[in-house]
Coordinates of C-alpha atoms in Angstrom, one line a residue:
X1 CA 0.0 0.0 0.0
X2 CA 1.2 3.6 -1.2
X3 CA 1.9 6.1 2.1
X4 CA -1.0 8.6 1.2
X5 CA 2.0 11.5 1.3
X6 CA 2.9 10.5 -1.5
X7 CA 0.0 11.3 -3.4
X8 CA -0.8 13.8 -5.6
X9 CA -1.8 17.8 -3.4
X10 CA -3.4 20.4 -4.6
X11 CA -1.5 23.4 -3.4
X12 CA -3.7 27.1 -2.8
X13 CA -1.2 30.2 -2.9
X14 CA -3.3 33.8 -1.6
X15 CA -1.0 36.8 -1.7
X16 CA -1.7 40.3 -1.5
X17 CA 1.1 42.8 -2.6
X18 CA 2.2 45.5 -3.8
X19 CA 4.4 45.3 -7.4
X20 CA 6.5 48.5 -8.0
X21 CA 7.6 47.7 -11.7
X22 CA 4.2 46.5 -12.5
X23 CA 1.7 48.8 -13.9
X24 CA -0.6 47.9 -11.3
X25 CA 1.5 50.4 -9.6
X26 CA -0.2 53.0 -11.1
X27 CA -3.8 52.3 -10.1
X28 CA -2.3 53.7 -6.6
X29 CA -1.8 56.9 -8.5
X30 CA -4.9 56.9 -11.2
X31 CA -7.6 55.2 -8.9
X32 CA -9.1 52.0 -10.4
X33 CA -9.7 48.1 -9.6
X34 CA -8.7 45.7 -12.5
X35 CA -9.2 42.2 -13.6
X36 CA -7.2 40.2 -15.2
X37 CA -9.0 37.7 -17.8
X38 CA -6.2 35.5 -19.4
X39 CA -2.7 35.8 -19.8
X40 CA -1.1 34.0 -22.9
X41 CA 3.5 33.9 -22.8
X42 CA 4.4 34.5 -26.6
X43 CA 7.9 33.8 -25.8
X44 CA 10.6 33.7 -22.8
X45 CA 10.5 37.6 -22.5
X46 CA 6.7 38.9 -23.3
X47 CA 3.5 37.9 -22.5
X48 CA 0.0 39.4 -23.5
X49 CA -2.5 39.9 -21.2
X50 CA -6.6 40.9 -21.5
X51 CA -7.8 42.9 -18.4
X52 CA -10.9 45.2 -17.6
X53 CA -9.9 48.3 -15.7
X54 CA -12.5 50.1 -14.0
X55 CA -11.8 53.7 -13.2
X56 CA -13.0 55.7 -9.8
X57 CA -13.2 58.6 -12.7
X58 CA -12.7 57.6 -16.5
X59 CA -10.5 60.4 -17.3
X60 CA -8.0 58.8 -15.3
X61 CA -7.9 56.4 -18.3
X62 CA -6.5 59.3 -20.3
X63 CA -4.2 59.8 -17.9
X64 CA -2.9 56.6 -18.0
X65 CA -3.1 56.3 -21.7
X66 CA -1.0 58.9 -22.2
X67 CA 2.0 58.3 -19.7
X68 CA 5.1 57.1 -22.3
X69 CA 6.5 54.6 -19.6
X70 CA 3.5 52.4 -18.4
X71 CA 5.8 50.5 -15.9
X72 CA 6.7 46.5 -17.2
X73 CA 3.6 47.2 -20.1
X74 CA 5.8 47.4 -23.4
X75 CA 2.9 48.0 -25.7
X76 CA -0.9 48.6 -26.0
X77 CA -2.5 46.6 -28.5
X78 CA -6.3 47.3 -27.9
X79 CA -8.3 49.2 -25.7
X80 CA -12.1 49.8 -26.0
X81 CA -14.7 51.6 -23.1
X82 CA -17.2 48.8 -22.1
X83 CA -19.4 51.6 -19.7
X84 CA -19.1 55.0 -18.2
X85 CA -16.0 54.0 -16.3
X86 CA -14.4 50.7 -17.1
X87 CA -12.5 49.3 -19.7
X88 CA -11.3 46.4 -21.8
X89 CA -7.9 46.3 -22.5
X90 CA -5.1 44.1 -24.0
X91 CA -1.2 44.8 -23.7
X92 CA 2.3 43.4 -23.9
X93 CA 4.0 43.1 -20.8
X94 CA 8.0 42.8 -20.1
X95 CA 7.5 38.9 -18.6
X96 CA 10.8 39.8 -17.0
X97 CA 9.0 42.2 -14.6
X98 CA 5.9 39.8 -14.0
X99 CA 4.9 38.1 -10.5
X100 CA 4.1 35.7 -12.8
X101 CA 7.2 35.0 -13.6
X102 CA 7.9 33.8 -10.2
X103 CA 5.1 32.1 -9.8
X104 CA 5.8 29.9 -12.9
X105 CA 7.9 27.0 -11.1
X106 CA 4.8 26.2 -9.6
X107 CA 3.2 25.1 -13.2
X108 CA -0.2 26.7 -11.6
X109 CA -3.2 24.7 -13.5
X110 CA -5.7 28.0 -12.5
X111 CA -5.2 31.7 -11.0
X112 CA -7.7 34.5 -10.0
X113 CA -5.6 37.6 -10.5
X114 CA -7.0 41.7 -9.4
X115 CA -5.6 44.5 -8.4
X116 CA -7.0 47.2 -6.6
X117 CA -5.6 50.8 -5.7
X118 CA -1.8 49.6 -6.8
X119 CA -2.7 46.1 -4.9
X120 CA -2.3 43.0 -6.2
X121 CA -4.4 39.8 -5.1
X122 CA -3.1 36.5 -6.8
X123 CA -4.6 33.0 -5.8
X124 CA -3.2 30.1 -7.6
X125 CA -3.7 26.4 -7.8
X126 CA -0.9 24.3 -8.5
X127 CA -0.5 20.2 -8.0
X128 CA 2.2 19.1 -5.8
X129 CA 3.7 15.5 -4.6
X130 CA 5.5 17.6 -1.3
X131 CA 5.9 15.0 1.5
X132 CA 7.0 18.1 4.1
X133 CA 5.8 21.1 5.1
X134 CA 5.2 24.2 3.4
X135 CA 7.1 27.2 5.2
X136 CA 10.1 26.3 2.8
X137 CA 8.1 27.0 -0.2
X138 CA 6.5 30.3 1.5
X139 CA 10.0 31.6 2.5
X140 CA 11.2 31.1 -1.1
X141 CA 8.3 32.3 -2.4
X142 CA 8.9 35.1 0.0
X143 CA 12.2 35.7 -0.9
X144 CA 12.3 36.1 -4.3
X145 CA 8.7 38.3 -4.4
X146 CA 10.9 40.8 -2.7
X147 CA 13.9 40.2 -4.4
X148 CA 11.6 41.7 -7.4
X149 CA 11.0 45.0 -5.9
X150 CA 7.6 43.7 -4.1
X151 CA 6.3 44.7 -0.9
X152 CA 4.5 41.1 0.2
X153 CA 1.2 42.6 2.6
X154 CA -0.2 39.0 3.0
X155 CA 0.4 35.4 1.7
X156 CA -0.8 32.1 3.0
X157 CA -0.3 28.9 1.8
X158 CA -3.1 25.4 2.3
X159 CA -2.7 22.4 1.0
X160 CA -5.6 20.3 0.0
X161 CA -5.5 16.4 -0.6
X162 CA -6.0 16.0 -3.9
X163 CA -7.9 12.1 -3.9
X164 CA -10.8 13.4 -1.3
X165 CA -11.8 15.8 -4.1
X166 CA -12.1 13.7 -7.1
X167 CA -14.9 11.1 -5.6
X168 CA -16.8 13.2 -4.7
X169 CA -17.4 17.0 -6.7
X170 CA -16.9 15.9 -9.9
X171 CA -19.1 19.2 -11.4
X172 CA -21.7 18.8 -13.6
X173 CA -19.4 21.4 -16.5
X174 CA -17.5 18.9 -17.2
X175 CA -17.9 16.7 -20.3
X176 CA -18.5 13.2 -20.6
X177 CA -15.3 12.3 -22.0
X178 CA -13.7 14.3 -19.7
X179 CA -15.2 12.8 -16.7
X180 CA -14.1 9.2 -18.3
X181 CA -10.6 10.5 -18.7
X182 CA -10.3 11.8 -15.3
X183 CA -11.4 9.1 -13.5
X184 CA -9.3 6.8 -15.9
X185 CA -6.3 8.6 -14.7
X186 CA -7.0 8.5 -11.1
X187 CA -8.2 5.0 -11.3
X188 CA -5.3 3.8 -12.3
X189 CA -2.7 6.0 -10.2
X190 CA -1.9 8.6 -12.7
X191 CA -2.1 11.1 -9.8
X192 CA 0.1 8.6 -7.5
X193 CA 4.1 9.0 -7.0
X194 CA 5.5 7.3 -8.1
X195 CA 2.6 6.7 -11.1
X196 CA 1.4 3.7 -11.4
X197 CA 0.7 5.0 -15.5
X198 CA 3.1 6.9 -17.6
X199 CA 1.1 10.2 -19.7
X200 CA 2.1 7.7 -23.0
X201 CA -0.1 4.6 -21.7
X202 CA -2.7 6.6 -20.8
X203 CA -3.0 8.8 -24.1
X204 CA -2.5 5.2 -25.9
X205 CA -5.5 3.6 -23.9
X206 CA -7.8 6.6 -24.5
X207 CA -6.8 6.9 -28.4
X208 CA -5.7 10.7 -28.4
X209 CA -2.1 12.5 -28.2
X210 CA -0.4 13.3 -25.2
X211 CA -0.7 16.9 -26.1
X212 CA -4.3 16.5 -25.9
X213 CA -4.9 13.8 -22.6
X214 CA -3.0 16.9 -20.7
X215 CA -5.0 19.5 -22.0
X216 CA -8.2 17.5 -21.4
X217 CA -6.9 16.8 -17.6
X218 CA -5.6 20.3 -17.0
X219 CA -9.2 21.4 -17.8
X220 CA -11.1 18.7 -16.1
X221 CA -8.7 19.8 -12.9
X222 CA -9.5 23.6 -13.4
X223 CA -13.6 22.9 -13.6
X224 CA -13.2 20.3 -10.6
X225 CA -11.1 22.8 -8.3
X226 CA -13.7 25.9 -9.1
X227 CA -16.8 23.4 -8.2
X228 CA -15.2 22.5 -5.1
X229 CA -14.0 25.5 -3.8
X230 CA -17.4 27.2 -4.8
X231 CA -19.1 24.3 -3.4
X232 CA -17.6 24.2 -0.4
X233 CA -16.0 27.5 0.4
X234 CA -11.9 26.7 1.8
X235 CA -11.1 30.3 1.4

């Protein structure tokens, strides 16, 4: 029988900061909460992102607009008013200058990113196999947010096992080939360290790429996560 630390975790990050290279930075200075949709990396050095801004008073969009150094944005590619005060915009960011950055080594399968008054809130979701505790991974994480000019006002860490989730909240969003693939995995110790089923075996049982099998369980992972946190409130 496996020792259940071994199993797969599903690791929560919350952290509330302050970035001073980040254009969030300037919401402290022209008053507004944003959102950040989806972020897409185009390469090892930019990444796009798709946020709504909403201003306390629009024509601190202007403002904004018209400063020549936005911070770590390098370029604006659309912008377009979606009400009296808010805004949907995309841009290019320096990934360099990015929290996300950090937070990459993680692999994160979800994130909930806003910012409010030059404040960033980050929650992540990431899948671990740790067997030990987690103040090693908070004082890294700790250590290199400030290494990259961040002030850190609050971050917690939870871990959540993984294998009591799955039996039990598997949402109704997913698909039904989703839900067969899913269970599939977990069945037959995918999720397990060491697995009991390499990625290859798997994607050759189910008849589809490995590209795709881990797209299809990064997504199943994502909608099962939202259900059960909705569902049953850990934050």
């Amino acid at each position: 029988m496996k020792s259940k630390n071994k199993m797969i975790k599903i690791l929560e990050i919350k952290a509330r900061l302050k970035h001073y290279d980040c254009w969030s930075s300037l919401c402290e200075v022209y008053p507004c909460k944003g959102k950040i949709h989806y972020a897409v990396k185009i390469n090892n050095s930019e990444i796009m992102e798709f946020t709504t801004l909403k201003f306390d008073n629009i024509k601190f969009f202007s403002d904004f607009m018209n400063i020549p150094r936005k911070k770590n944005i390098l370029n604006v590619l659309y912008s377009k008013r979606k009400s009296s005060n808010s805004v949907d915009i995309a841009y290019i960011l320096d990934y360099n200058f990015t929290i996300r950055k950090i937070l990459e080594i993680l692999n994160p399968f979800f994130e909930d990113v806003t910012t409010e008054n030059g404040i960033e809130y980050w929650k992540i979701y990431s899948l671990t196999r740790i067997k030990t505790g987690l103040s090693s991974i908070l004082n890294t994480l700790k250590y290199s947010l400030e290494a990259e000019n961040s002030k850190i006002l609050d971050i917690n860490l939870n871990l959540y096992k993984f294998n009591d989730i799955v039996p039990y909240f598997m949402p109704p969003s997913l698909t039904d080939r989703e839900s067969e693939i899913l269970l599939k995995a977990y069945k037959e110790g995918y999720f397990e360290s060491p697995r009991n089923v390499s990625l290859a075996k798997l994607a050759d049982e189910t008849g589809i790429s490995k590209v795709a099998l881990l797209k299809i369980l990064r997504t199943s992972i994502k909608k099962l996560i939202m259900n059960y946190l909705n569902n049953k409130g850990p934050m």
